mmCIF file of C-alpha atoms in Angstrom:
data_model
loop_
_atom_site.group_PDB
_atom_site.id
_atom_site.type_symbol
_atom_site.label_atom_id
_atom_site.label_comp_id
_atom_site.label_asym_id
_atom_site.label_seq_id
_atom_site.Cartn_x
_atom_site.Cartn_y
_atom_site.Cartn_z
ATOM 1 C CA ALA K 1 -8.037 -15.252 -2.361
ATOM 2 C CA GLN K 2 -4.470 -14.411 -1.594
ATOM 3 C CA THR K 3 -3.434 -13.675 1.978
ATOM 4 C CA VAL K 4 -0.257 -12.224 3.463
ATOM 5 C CA THR K 5 0.827 -12.914 7.040
ATOM 6 C CA GLN K 6 3.423 -11.055 9.060
ATOM 7 C CA SER K 7 3.807 -12.926 12.326
ATOM 8 C CA GLN K 8 5.959 -10.346 14.113
ATOM 9 C CA PRO K 9 3.940 -7.308 15.225
ATOM 10 C CA GLU K 10 7.092 -5.663 16.598
ATOM 11 C CA MET K 11 10.826 -6.108 16.246
ATOM 12 C CA SER K 12 13.817 -4.205 17.564
ATOM 13 C CA VAL K 13 17.446 -4.031 16.505
ATOM 14 C CA GLN K 14 20.562 -2.257 17.645
ATOM 15 C CA GLU K 15 22.009 0.337 15.330
ATOM 16 C CA ALA K 16 24.499 -1.231 12.885
ATOM 17 C CA GLU K 17 23.144 -4.729 13.529
ATOM 18 C CA THR K 18 21.145 -6.945 11.177
ATOM 19 C CA VAL K 19 17.459 -7.782 11.496
ATOM 20 C CA THR K 20 15.137 -10.072 9.549
ATOM 21 C CA LEU K 21 11.412 -9.487 9.161
ATOM 22 C CA SER K 22 9.210 -12.461 8.295
ATOM 23 C CA CYS K 23 6.427 -12.715 5.746
ATOM 24 C CA THR K 24 4.456 -15.684 4.479
ATOM 25 C CA TYR K 25 1.696 -15.700 1.893
ATOM 26 C CA ASP K 26 -0.893 -18.013 0.514
ATOM 27 C CA THR K 27 -1.702 -18.278 -3.170
ATOM 28 C CA SER K 28 -2.553 -20.827 -5.816
ATOM 29 C CA GLU K 29 -0.907 -18.800 -8.562
ATOM 30 C CA SER K 30 2.499 -19.569 -9.991
ATOM 31 C CA ASP K 31 3.388 -16.094 -11.235
ATOM 32 C CA TYR K 32 3.161 -13.071 -8.997
ATOM 33 C CA TYR K 33 5.152 -10.252 -7.421
ATOM 34 C CA LEU K 34 6.130 -9.583 -3.847
ATOM 35 C CA PHE K 35 7.038 -6.279 -2.259
ATOM 36 C CA TRP K 36 8.234 -4.757 0.977
ATOM 37 C CA TYR K 37 6.984 -1.264 1.764
ATOM 38 C CA LYS K 38 8.195 1.003 4.537
ATOM 39 C CA GLN K 39 5.885 3.410 6.359
ATOM 40 C CA PRO K 40 7.864 5.856 8.530
ATOM 41 C CA PRO K 41 6.200 8.182 11.063
ATOM 42 C CA SER K 42 5.382 10.532 8.178
ATOM 43 C CA ARG K 43 2.993 7.711 7.111
ATOM 44 C CA GLN K 44 4.002 7.777 3.433
ATOM 45 C CA MET K 45 4.301 4.348 1.818
ATOM 46 C CA ILE K 46 7.767 3.868 0.371
ATOM 47 C CA LEU K 47 8.742 0.919 -1.807
ATOM 48 C CA VAL K 48 11.792 -0.821 -0.349
ATOM 49 C CA ILE K 49 12.292 -3.859 -2.563
ATOM 50 C CA ARG K 50 10.410 -6.133 -4.969
ATOM 51 C CA GLN K 51 10.726 -9.683 -6.242
ATOM 52 C CA GLU K 52 9.320 -11.526 -9.247
ATOM 53 C CA ALA K 53 8.181 -15.027 -8.329
ATOM 54 C CA TYR K 54 9.737 -16.656 -11.390
ATOM 55 C CA LYS K 55 13.180 -15.350 -10.482
ATOM 56 C CA GLN K 56 15.189 -17.635 -8.221
ATOM 57 C CA GLN K 57 17.742 -14.980 -7.423
ATOM 58 C CA ASN K 58 16.923 -12.992 -4.325
ATOM 59 C CA ALA K 59 16.480 -9.250 -4.828
ATOM 60 C CA THR K 60 18.919 -6.836 -3.201
ATOM 61 C CA GLU K 61 18.794 -3.065 -2.799
ATOM 62 C CA ASN K 62 21.813 -1.706 -0.929
ATOM 63 C CA ARG K 63 21.359 -2.723 2.738
ATOM 64 C CA PHE K 64 18.051 -4.457 2.041
ATOM 65 C CA SER K 65 17.787 -7.994 0.748
ATOM 66 C CA VAL K 66 15.152 -10.694 0.664
ATOM 67 C CA ASN K 67 15.111 -14.427 1.216
ATOM 68 C CA PHE K 68 12.480 -15.709 -1.201
ATOM 69 C CA GLN K 69 11.459 -19.333 -0.687
ATOM 70 C CA LYS K 70 8.771 -20.024 -3.283
ATOM 71 C CA ALA K 71 7.938 -23.560 -2.201
ATOM 72 C CA ALA K 72 7.536 -22.456 1.391
ATOM 73 C CA LYS K 73 5.718 -19.270 0.302
ATOM 74 C CA SER K 74 8.051 -17.227 2.431
ATOM 75 C CA PHE K 75 9.463 -13.773 1.685
ATOM 76 C CA SER K 76 11.591 -12.348 4.489
ATOM 77 C CA LEU K 77 13.358 -8.985 4.514
ATOM 78 C CA LYS K 78 16.865 -8.595 5.861
ATOM 79 C CA ILE K 79 18.145 -5.168 6.834
ATOM 80 C CA SER K 80 21.893 -4.989 7.298
ATOM 81 C CA ASP K 81 23.796 -2.264 9.150
ATOM 82 C CA SER K 82 20.540 -0.917 10.575
ATOM 83 C CA GLN K 83 20.243 2.841 10.819
ATOM 84 C CA LEU K 84 18.025 5.033 12.968
ATOM 85 C CA GLY K 85 16.180 6.097 9.832
ATOM 86 C CA ASP K 86 15.114 2.507 9.235
ATOM 87 C CA ALA K 87 12.675 2.742 12.145
ATOM 88 C CA ALA K 88 9.221 2.358 10.630
ATOM 89 C CA MET K 89 6.323 0.005 9.964
ATOM 90 C CA TYR K 90 7.232 -2.541 7.310
ATOM 91 C CA PHE K 91 4.534 -4.104 5.171
ATOM 92 C CA CYS K 92 4.858 -7.155 2.999
ATOM 93 C CA ALA K 93 2.608 -7.125 -0.080
ATOM 94 C CA TYR K 94 1.569 -9.512 -2.837
ATOM 95 C CA ARG K 95 0.476 -8.608 -6.349
ATOM 96 C CA THR K 96 -0.931 -10.827 -9.054
ATOM 97 C CA GLN K 97 0.780 -10.792 -12.424
ATOM 98 C CA GLY K 98 -1.516 -9.130 -14.929
ATOM 99 C CA GLY K 99 -5.193 -8.485 -14.407
ATOM 100 C CA SER K 100 -6.156 -6.350 -11.459
ATOM 101 C CA GLU K 101 -3.334 -4.252 -10.150
ATOM 102 C CA LYS K 102 -4.265 -4.535 -6.517
ATOM 103 C CA LEU K 103 -1.781 -5.200 -3.774
ATOM 104 C CA VAL K 104 -2.632 -7.450 -0.819
ATOM 105 C CA PHE K 105 -0.855 -6.267 2.317
ATOM 106 C CA GLY K 106 0.100 -7.945 5.568
ATOM 107 C CA LYS K 107 -0.662 -6.241 8.878
ATOM 108 C CA GLY K 108 2.868 -4.945 9.253
ATOM 109 C CA THR K 109 5.849 -5.187 11.566
ATOM 110 C CA LYS K 110 6.903 -2.210 13.647
ATOM 111 C CA LEU K 111 10.696 -1.944 13.628
ATOM 112 C CA THR K 112 12.476 -0.026 16.357
ATOM 113 C CA VAL K 113 16.167 0.815 15.965
ATOM 114 C CA ASN K 114 18.011 1.386 19.223
ATOM 115 C CA PRO K 115 21.059 3.673 19.287
ATOM 116 C CA ASN F 1 8.032 16.368 -10.602
ATOM 117 C CA ALA F 2 5.453 16.402 -7.841
ATOM 118 C CA GLY F 3 4.437 13.089 -6.370
ATOM 119 C CA VAL F 4 0.933 11.830 -5.756
ATOM 120 C CA MET F 5 -0.926 14.664 -4.053
ATOM 121 C CA GLN F 6 -3.778 14.023 -1.680
ATOM 122 C CA ASN F 7 -5.985 16.520 0.056
ATOM 123 C CA PRO F 8 -7.111 17.195 2.577
ATOM 124 C CA ARG F 9 -4.460 15.544 4.735
ATOM 125 C CA HIS F 10 -6.812 15.560 7.700
ATOM 126 C CA LEU F 11 -10.588 15.725 7.649
ATOM 127 C CA VAL F 12 -13.035 15.656 10.526
ATOM 128 C CA ARG F 13 -16.666 14.880 9.836
ATOM 129 C CA ARG F 14 -19.687 14.349 12.061
ATOM 130 C CA ARG F 15 -21.692 11.169 11.664
ATOM 131 C CA GLY F 16 -24.049 11.476 8.728
ATOM 132 C CA GLN F 17 -21.990 14.047 6.817
ATOM 133 C CA GLU F 18 -20.225 13.480 3.533
ATOM 134 C CA ALA F 19 -16.473 13.166 3.081
ATOM 135 C CA ARG F 20 -14.681 13.900 -0.172
ATOM 136 C CA LEU F 21 -11.064 12.964 -0.601
ATOM 137 C CA ARG F 22 -9.094 14.140 -3.609
ATOM 138 C CA CYS F 23 -6.096 12.636 -5.332
ATOM 139 C CA SER F 24 -3.982 14.128 -8.084
ATOM 140 C CA PRO F 25 -1.788 11.407 -9.598
ATOM 141 C CA MET F 26 1.771 11.967 -10.635
ATOM 142 C CA LYS F 27 2.160 13.844 -13.897
ATOM 143 C CA GLY F 28 1.610 11.511 -16.822
ATOM 144 C CA HIS F 29 -0.067 8.808 -14.715
ATOM 145 C CA SER F 30 -3.454 7.609 -15.862
ATOM 146 C CA HIS F 31 -4.024 4.802 -13.350
ATOM 147 C CA VAL F 32 -5.253 5.529 -9.828
ATOM 148 C CA TYR F 33 -5.795 3.202 -6.864
ATOM 149 C CA TRP F 34 -7.405 3.854 -3.493
ATOM 150 C CA TYR F 35 -6.518 1.936 -0.339
ATOM 151 C CA ARG F 36 -7.822 2.185 3.212
ATOM 152 C CA GLN F 37 -5.770 1.663 6.340
ATOM 153 C CA LEU F 38 -7.621 1.046 9.573
ATOM 154 C CA PRO F 39 -5.759 1.521 12.870
ATOM 155 C CA GLU F 40 -3.180 -1.218 13.476
ATOM 156 C CA GLU F 41 -3.902 -2.762 10.077
ATOM 157 C CA GLY F 42 -2.244 -2.979 6.695
ATOM 158 C CA LEU F 43 -3.612 -1.246 3.647
ATOM 159 C CA LYS F 44 -6.654 -2.789 1.998
ATOM 160 C CA PHE F 45 -7.467 -2.301 -1.660
ATOM 161 C CA MET F 46 -10.653 -0.426 -2.436
ATOM 162 C CA VAL F 47 -10.779 0.553 -6.102
ATOM 163 C CA TYR F 48 -8.697 0.835 -9.260
ATOM 164 C CA LEU F 49 -9.568 3.475 -11.851
ATOM 165 C CA GLN F 50 -8.345 4.703 -15.167
ATOM 166 C CA LYS F 51 -9.477 7.949 -16.733
ATOM 167 C CA GLU F 52 -13.314 7.901 -16.751
ATOM 168 C CA ASN F 53 -13.415 4.155 -16.017
ATOM 169 C CA ILE F 54 -13.658 1.987 -12.921
ATOM 170 C CA ILE F 55 -11.554 -1.100 -13.589
ATOM 171 C CA ASP F 56 -11.864 -2.982 -10.292
ATOM 172 C CA GLU F 57 -14.029 -1.947 -7.361
ATOM 173 C CA SER F 58 -14.034 -5.286 -5.598
ATOM 174 C CA GLY F 59 -12.775 -3.715 -2.357
ATOM 175 C CA MET F 60 -15.320 -0.935 -2.161
ATOM 176 C CA PRO F 61 -18.167 -1.213 0.341
ATOM 177 C CA LYS F 62 -21.397 -1.630 -1.588
ATOM 178 C CA GLU F 63 -23.105 1.343 -0.005
ATOM 179 C CA ARG F 64 -22.123 4.940 0.714
ATOM 180 C CA PHE F 65 -18.739 4.733 -1.054
ATOM 181 C CA SER F 66 -18.053 5.861 -4.605
ATOM 182 C CA ALA F 67 -15.020 6.841 -6.637
ATOM 183 C CA GLU F 68 -14.405 8.625 -9.884
ATOM 184 C CA PHE F 69 -11.475 9.690 -12.029
ATOM 185 C CA PRO F 70 -12.762 12.208 -14.554
ATOM 186 C CA LYS F 71 -11.098 13.147 -17.797
ATOM 187 C CA GLU F 72 -10.028 16.422 -16.211
ATOM 188 C CA GLY F 73 -9.196 16.958 -12.576
ATOM 189 C CA PRO F 74 -8.323 14.771 -9.635
ATOM 190 C CA SER F 75 -9.737 11.439 -8.605
ATOM 191 C CA ILE F 76 -12.392 11.719 -5.906
ATOM 192 C CA LEU F 77 -13.265 9.189 -3.210
ATOM 193 C CA ARG F 78 -16.655 10.049 -1.789
ATOM 194 C CA ILE F 79 -18.117 8.668 1.404
ATOM 195 C CA GLN F 80 -21.727 9.535 2.106
ATOM 196 C CA GLN F 81 -23.362 9.490 5.536
ATOM 197 C CA VAL F 82 -20.125 8.699 7.317
ATOM 198 C CA VAL F 83 -20.088 6.474 10.390
ATOM 199 C CA ARG F 84 -17.444 6.049 13.107
ATOM 200 C CA GLY F 85 -16.144 2.915 11.416
ATOM 201 C CA ASP F 86 -15.114 4.970 8.389
ATOM 202 C CA SER F 87 -12.393 6.636 10.455
ATOM 203 C CA ALA F 88 -9.183 5.573 8.769
ATOM 204 C CA ALA F 89 -6.314 6.680 6.592
ATOM 205 C CA TYR F 90 -7.144 6.659 2.883
ATOM 206 C CA PHE F 91 -4.198 6.287 0.534
ATOM 207 C CA CYS F 92 -4.181 7.056 -3.131
ATOM 208 C CA ALA F 93 -1.594 5.604 -5.497
ATOM 209 C CA SER F 94 -0.892 6.042 -9.180
ATOM 210 C CA SER F 95 1.037 4.453 -11.997
ATOM 211 C CA VAL F 96 1.897 5.416 -15.542
ATOM 212 C CA THR F 97 0.446 2.276 -17.016
ATOM 213 C CA SER F 98 -0.665 -1.163 -16.019
ATOM 214 C CA GLY F 99 1.174 -4.400 -16.499
ATOM 215 C CA ASP F 100 4.160 -6.138 -15.124
ATOM 216 C CA TRP F 101 6.603 -4.195 -13.080
ATOM 217 C CA ASN F 102 4.893 -0.856 -13.387
ATOM 218 C CA THR F 103 5.775 1.040 -10.260
ATOM 219 C CA ILE F 104 2.899 2.177 -8.081
ATOM 220 C CA TYR F 105 3.583 5.403 -6.184
ATOM 221 C CA PHE F 106 1.662 6.250 -3.044
ATOM 222 C CA GLY F 107 0.519 9.610 -1.736
ATOM 223 C CA GLU F 108 0.875 10.606 1.896
ATOM 224 C CA GLY F 109 -2.679 9.686 2.779
ATOM 225 C CA SER F 110 -5.791 11.467 3.974
ATOM 226 C CA TRP F 111 -6.831 10.934 7.594
ATOM 227 C CA LEU F 112 -10.580 10.852 8.119
ATOM 228 C CA THR F 113 -11.928 11.156 11.648
ATOM 229 C CA VAL F 114 -15.649 10.724 12.216
ATOM 230 C CA VAL F 115 -16.939 12.188 15.470
#
């Protein structure tokens, strides 16, 4: 079974600075998808960014980018120019390609943004 | 276009009562997923349904829990004879179809408290 590990329960960053959240996963599959979701205090799950495992190029969405290291099974999230609205729980998630649509989530990292 | 709608947002039940959580997927979506989030944990997959069919229920507890997605009306997650350990946030998600890169949209969650 696939597992996702987020080793940083909490992180903090100064406004306008850059922060990197770590995620590692374990799988025997070669094709899969990886996601970062944000859960603000409103508790809604918001998709931040996604990556296909077969793509070597790292995904980027505005201030959010990933560092995908397939061999190391690592998928970190970098937030540049951090804003107060970025404060939230961030969850890394894994999804198998095809078959069941389920997502496997890590336990999350709580990000605090200091003004 | 309304998002995934869940109700009730908050539900309090006494031990032994039944809890029913409803989920209306986004318009045009025929795939529904239920996830549970325990305190300080990530989301855990429970069940994946299409209209009138359960596709994957590998995350559902074997007893007391059931889910349905009828031809008409919302998806229902039913928990019979609730116990304190059922206290959690229950998230519903939907997608327009299955397969690679379909985007899964989450609702805002239903918070169940068992007293």
